[in-house]
Coordinates of C-alpha atoms in Angstrom, one line a residue:
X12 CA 52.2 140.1 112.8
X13 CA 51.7 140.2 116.8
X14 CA 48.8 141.5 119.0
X15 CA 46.1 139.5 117.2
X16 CA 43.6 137.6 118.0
X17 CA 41.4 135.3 115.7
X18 CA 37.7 136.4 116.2
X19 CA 35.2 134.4 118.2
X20 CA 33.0 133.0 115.2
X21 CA 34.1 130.3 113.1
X22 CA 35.6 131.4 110.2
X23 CA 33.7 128.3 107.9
X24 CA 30.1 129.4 107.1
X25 CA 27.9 126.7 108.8
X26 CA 26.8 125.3 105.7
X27 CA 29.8 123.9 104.8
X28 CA 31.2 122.5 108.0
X29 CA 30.2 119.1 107.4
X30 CA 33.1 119.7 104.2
X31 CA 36.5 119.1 104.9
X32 CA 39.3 117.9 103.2
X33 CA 38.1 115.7 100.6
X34 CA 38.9 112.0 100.8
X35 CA 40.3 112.5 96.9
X36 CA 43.0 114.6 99.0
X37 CA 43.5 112.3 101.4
X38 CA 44.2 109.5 99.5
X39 CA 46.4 111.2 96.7
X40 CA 48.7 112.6 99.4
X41 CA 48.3 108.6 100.8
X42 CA 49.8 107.6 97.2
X43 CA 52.6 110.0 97.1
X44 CA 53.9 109.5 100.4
X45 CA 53.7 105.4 100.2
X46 CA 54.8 105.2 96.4
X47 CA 50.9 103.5 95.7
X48 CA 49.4 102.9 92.7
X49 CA 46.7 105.1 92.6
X50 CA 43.4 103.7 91.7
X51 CA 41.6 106.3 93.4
X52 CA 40.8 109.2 91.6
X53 CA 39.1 109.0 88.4
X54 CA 41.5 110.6 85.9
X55 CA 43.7 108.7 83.2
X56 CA 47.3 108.1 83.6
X57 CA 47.5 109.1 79.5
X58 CA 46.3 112.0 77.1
X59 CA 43.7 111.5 74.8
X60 CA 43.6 111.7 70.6
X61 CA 46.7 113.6 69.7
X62 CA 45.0 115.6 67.0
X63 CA 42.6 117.1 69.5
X64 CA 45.9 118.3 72.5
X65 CA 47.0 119.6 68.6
X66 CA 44.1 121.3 68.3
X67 CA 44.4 123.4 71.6
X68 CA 48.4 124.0 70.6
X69 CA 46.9 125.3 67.4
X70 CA 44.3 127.7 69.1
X71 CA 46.9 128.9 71.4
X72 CA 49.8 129.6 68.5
X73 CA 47.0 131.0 66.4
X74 CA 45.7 133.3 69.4
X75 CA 42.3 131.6 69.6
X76 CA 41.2 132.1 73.5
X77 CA 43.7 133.4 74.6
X78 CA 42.2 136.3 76.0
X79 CA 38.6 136.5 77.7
X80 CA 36.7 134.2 75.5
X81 CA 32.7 134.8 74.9
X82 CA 31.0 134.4 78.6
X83 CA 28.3 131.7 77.0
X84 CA 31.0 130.1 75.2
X85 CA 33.0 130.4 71.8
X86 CA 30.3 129.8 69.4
X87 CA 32.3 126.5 67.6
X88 CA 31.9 124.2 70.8
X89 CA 28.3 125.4 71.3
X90 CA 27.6 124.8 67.8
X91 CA 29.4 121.3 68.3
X92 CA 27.6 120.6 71.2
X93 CA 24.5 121.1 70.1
X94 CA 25.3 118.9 66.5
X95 CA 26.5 116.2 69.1
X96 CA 23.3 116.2 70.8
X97 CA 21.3 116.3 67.6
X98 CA 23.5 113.5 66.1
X99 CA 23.5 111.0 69.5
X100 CA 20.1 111.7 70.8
X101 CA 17.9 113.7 68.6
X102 CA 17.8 116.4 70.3
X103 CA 17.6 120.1 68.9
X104 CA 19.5 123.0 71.1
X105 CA 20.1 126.7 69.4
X106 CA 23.7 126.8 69.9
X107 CA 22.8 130.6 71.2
X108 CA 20.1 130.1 73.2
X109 CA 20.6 126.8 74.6
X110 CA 24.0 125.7 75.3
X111 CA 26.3 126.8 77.9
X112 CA 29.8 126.4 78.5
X113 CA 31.4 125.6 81.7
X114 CA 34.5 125.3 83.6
X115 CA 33.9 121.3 84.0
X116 CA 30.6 119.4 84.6
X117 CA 31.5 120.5 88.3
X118 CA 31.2 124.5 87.7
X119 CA 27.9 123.5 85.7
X120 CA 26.5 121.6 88.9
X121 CA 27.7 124.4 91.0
X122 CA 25.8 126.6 88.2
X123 CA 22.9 125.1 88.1
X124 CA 22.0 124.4 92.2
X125 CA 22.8 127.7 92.7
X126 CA 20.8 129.3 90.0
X127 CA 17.7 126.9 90.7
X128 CA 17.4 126.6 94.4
X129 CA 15.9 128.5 97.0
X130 CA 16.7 128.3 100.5
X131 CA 14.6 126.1 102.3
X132 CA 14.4 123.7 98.7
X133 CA 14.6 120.3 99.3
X134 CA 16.9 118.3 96.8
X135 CA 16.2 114.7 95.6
X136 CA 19.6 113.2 95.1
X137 CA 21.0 109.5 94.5
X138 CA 23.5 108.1 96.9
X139 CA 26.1 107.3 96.6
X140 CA 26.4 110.7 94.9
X141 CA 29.3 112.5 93.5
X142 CA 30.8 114.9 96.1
X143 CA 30.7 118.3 94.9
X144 CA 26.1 117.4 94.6
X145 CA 26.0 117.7 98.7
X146 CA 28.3 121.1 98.7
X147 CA 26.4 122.9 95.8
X148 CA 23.0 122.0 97.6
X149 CA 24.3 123.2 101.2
X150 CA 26.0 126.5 99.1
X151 CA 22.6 126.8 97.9
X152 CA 20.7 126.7 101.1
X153 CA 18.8 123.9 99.9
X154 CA 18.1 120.2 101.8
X155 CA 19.4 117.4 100.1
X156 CA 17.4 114.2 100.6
X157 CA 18.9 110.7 99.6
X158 CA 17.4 108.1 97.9
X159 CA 20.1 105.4 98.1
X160 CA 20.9 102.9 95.7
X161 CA 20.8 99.0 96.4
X162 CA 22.4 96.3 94.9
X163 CA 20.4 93.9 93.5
X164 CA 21.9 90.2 93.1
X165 CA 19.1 89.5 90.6
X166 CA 20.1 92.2 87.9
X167 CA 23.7 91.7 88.9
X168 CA 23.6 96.0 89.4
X169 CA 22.8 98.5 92.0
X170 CA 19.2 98.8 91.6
X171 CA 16.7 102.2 91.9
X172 CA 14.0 101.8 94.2
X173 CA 11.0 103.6 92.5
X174 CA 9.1 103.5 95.6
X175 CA 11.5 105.1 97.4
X176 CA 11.9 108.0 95.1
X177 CA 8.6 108.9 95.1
X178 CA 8.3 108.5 98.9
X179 CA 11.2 111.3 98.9
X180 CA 9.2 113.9 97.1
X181 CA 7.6 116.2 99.3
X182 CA 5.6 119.8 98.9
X183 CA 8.8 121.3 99.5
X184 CA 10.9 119.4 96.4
X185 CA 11.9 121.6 93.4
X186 CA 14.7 119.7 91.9
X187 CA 15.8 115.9 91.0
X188 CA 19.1 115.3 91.3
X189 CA 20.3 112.1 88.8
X190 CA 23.7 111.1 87.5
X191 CA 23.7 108.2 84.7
X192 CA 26.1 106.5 83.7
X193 CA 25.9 106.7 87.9
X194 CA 29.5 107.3 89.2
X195 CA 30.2 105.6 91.7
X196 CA 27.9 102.5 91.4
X197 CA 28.4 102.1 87.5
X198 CA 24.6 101.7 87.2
X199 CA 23.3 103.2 83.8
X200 CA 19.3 104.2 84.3
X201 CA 17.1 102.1 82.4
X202 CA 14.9 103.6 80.0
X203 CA 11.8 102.3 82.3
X204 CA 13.4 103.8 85.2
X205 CA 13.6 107.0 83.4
X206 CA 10.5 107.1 82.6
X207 CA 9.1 107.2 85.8
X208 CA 11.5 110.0 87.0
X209 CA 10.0 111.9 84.1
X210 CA 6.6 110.9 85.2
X211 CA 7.1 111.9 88.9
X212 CA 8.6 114.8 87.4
X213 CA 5.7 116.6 85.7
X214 CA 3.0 114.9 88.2
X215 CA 5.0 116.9 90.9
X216 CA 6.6 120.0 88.5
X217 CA 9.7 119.6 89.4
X218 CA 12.9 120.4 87.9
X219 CA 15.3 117.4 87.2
X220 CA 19.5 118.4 86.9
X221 CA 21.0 115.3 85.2
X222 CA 24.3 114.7 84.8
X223 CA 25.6 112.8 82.0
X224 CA 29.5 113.0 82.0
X225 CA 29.8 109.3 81.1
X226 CA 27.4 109.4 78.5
X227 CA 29.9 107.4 76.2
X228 CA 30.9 105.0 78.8
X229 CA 27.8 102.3 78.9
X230 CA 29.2 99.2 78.2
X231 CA 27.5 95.4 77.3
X232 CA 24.7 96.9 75.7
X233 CA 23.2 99.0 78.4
X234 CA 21.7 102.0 76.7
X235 CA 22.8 105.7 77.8
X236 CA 19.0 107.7 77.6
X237 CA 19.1 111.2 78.1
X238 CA 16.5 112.3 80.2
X239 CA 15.4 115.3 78.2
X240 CA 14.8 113.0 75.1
X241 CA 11.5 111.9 77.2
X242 CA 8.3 113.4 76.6
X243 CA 7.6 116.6 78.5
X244 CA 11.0 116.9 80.1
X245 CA 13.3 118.9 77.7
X246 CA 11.6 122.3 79.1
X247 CA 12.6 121.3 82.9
X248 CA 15.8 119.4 82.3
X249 CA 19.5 120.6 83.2
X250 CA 21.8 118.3 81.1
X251 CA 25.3 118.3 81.8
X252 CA 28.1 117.0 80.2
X253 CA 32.1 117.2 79.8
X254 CA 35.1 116.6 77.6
X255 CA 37.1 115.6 80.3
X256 CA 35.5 112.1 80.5
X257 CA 35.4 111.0 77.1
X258 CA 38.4 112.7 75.6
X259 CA 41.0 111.8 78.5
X260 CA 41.7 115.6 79.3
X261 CA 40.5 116.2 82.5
X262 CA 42.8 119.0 83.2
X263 CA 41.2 121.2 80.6
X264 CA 37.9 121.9 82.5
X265 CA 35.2 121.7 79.8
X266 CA 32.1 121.2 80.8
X267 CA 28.5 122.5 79.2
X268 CA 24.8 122.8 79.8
X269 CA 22.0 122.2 77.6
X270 CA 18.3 122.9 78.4
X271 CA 15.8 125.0 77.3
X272 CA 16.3 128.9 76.9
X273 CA 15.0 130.1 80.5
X274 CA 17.0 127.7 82.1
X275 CA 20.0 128.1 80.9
X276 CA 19.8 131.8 81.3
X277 CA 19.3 131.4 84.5
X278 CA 22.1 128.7 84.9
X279 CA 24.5 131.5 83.2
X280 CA 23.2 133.9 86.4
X281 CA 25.2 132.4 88.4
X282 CA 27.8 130.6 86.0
X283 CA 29.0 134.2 85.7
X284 CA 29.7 134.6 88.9
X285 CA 31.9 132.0 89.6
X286 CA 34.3 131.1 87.2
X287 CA 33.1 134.1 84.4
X288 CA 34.9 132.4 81.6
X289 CA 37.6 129.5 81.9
X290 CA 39.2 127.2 79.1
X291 CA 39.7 129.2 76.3
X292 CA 42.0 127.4 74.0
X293 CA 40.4 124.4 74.9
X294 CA 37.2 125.1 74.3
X295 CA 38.1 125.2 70.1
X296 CA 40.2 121.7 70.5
X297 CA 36.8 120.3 72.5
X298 CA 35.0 121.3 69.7
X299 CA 37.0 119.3 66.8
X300 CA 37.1 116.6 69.6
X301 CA 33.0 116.4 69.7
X302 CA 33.4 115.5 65.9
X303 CA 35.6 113.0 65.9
X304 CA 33.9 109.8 64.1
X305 CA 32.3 107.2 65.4
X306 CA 35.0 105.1 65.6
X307 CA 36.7 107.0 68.3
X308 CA 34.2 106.7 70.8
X309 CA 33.6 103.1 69.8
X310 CA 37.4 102.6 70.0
X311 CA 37.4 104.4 73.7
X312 CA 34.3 102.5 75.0
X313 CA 35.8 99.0 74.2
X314 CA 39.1 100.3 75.7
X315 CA 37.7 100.8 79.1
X316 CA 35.5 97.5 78.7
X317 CA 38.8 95.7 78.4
X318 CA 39.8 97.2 81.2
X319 CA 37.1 97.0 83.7
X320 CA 37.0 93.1 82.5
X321 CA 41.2 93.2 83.4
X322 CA 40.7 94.7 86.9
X323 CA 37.5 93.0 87.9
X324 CA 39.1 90.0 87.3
X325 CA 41.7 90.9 89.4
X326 CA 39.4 92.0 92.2
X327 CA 37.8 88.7 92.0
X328 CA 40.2 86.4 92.2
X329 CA 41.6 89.0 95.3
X330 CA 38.4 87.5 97.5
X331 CA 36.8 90.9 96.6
X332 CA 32.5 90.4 95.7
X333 CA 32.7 92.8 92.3
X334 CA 29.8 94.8 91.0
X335 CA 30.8 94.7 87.8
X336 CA 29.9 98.2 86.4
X337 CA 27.4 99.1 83.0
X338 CA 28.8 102.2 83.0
X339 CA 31.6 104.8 83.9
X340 CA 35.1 103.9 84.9
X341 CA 34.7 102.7 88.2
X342 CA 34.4 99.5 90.2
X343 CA 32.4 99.1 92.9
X344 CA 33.9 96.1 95.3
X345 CA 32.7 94.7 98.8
X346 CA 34.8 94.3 101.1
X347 CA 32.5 91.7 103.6
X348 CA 34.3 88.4 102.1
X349 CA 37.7 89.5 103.0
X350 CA 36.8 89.8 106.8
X351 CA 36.2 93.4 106.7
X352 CA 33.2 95.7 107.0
X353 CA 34.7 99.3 107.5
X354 CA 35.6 100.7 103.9
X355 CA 37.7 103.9 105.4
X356 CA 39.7 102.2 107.3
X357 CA 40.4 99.6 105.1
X358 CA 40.9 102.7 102.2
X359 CA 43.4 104.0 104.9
X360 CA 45.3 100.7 105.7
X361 CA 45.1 99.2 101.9
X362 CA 48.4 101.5 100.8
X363 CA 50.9 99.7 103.6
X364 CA 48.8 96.6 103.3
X365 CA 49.1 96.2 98.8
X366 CA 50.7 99.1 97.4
X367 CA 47.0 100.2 96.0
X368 CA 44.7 103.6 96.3
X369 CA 40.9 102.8 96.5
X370 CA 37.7 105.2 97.6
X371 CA 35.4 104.1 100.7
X372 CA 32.0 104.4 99.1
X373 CA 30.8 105.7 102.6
X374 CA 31.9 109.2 102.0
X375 CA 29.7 109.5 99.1
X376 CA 26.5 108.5 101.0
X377 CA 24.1 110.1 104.0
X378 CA 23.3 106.7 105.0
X379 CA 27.3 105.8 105.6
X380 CA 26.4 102.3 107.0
X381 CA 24.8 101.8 103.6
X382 CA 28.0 102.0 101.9
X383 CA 30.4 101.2 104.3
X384 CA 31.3 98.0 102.6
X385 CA 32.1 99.8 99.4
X386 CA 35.0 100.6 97.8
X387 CA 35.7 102.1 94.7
X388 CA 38.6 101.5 91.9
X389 CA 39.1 103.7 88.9
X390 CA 40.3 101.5 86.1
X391 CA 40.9 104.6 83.9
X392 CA 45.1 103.4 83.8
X393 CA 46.9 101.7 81.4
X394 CA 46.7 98.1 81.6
X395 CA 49.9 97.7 83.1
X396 CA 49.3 99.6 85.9
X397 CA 46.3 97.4 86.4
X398 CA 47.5 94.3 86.2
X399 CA 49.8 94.9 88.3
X400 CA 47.2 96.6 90.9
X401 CA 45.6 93.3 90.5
X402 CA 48.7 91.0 91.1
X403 CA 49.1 93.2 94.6
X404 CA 46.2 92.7 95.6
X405 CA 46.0 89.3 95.0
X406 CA 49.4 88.7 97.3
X407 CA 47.7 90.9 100.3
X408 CA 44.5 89.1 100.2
X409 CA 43.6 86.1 98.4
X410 CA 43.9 82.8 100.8

């Protein structure tokens, strides 16, 4: 059509102006167009367990989900989510009353912001800090306030400054913020460090969110505590977790809350809202998935051990400082021995340069010169496309 004219006022709502195109955007369109192997983002190059994509062929053939599925969630993944929490953590949910099902763990943050904050809250969050965290809090008319993570030489980890946490806490704080295992970083909370998050917690009656979608992925013998298992916190917790993390089906867009009753109900306010329902098929595969024996999730954890080991190797012998991660399936790698300190434009330059896709940790934080160093790998791929990731790198860089 002719004769218009756009109107004077943004068309963005000023909350979200600071959000553009994300960086996982960027650099996937930087992969396609330069034929890169892209260790960017954090999905897997193969499907997971073959009976469980039967499972959803199954549920589809048999006409299970296919329609509008039950807005809390079909009552077999609520009832195997709550035996999976029962069976990992000791911890008792009522499948009815408790649990929540969710269009990903990114829906359930969404969710849960949205349901829990005011405008005017103020936020507690860890940076780095996975993207969506600062989005849902501005959607929310909420503050976010970072408490940034630090390496630490000494513990050979990025390191949470107590201190600093409870330094962020104000009179005008409702919620906590946490992700362990702690994507990007790879750090996996300490049960001390827990502790004292619960302790600031109920000293200050706040509510803690905690997300937990690499629960299965804590590797060398670092321990995976869910926050609600600590005393007085499973009546102000948010736990969230997903099936696309530890079953290799990202695409399905499971995710789930559990919490106590009130909280969930109200996470389900606004969960309602957004997606309504979502996943229907998969949500009866997810639930045979959540059974699977023991040995599957052993079998997936040493997997990605062996190849975190493979690529931070590679990284290494690159001229690349590794942080070699407890937790999750990322890498976090300093750029400073290599001659460089700017992590986006290295990111941009590093597909002409090697043939590679990585993440500049700077977009994840507030404080970008604390992570402008940082870049991220996911090693998520099969081990070819690894090593050879590795080999490239190694040509481009090491002298």
């Amino acid at each position: 059509m002719t004769g218009m004219t756009a109107t004077a006022r943004p068309f963005l709502n000023r909350r979200l102006t600071e959000f553009g195109t994300t960086v996982f955007a960027e650099m996937s369109a930087l992969a396609l167009r330069t034929g890169s192997l892209n260790l960017g983002q954090g999905f897997p190059d193969t499907d997971g367990p073959e009976e469980i994509r039967e499972a959803a062929v199954r549920a589809l053939r048999d006409g299970r989900g296919n329609q509008y599925p039950p807005g809390p969630g079909v009552p077999e993944l609520r009832t195997a989510v709550a035996e999976h929490q029962h069976r990992r953590y000791g911890l008792t949910f009522d499948p009815d009353t408790e649990v929540l099902v969710t269009a990903g763990a990114t829906e359930a943050i969404a969710a849960a912001l949205l349901a829990l904050l005011e405008p005017g809250d103020e936020v507690v969050a860890l940076e780095p800090y996975y993207d969506s965290y600062a989005a849902c809090i501005a959607m929310a008319g909420a503050t976010r306030v970072p408490v940034t993570l630090r390496p630490d030489p000494a513990q050979a980890r990025f390191r949470l400054d107590l201190d600093e946490l409870r330094d962020a806490v104000t009179d005008r704080t409702r919620l906590l913020l946490i992700n362990t295992p702690h994507n990007p970083t790879g750090t996996v909370l300490t049960r001390e460090e827990l502790t004292a998050i619960a302790e600031l917690a109920l000293e200050r009656d706040l509510l803690v969110v905690t997300d937990e979608v690499y629960e299965h992925l804590a590797f060398d013998g670092a321990e995976h505590v869910p926050l609600a298992t600590l005393p007085g916190m499973r009546d102000r917790t948010v736990t969230i977790g997903s099936a696309g993390k530890t079953f290799s089906f990202t695409g399905w867009k499971v995710g789930w809350v559990t919490g106590a009753p009130g909280l969930v109900a109200a996470v389900r306010s606004a969960k309602q809202f957004l997606t309504y329902v979502a996943s229907g098929p998969f949500q009866y595969a997810v639930a045979e998935a959540l059974r699977l024996p023991d040995a599957y999730f052993d079998g997936f954890r040493e997997d990605m051990r062996a190849k975190r080991d493979l690529l931070s190797d590679g990284l290494r012998a690159a001229g690349f400082r590794v942080h070699r991660p407890q937790g999750t399936y990322f890498i976090t790698a300093d750029i400073r021995p290599l001659g460089e300190t700017d992590g986006i434009t290295f990111c941009r330059a590093l597909p002409e340069r090697a043939g590679v896709i990585a993440i500049p940790n700077a977009v994840f934080y507030d404080h970008r010169e604390a992570g402008a160093p940082y870049i991220r790998f996911a090693f998520c791929k099969r081990v070819e496309v690894l090593a050879d990731a590795a080999e490239r790198l190694r040509k481009a860089f090491a002298r």
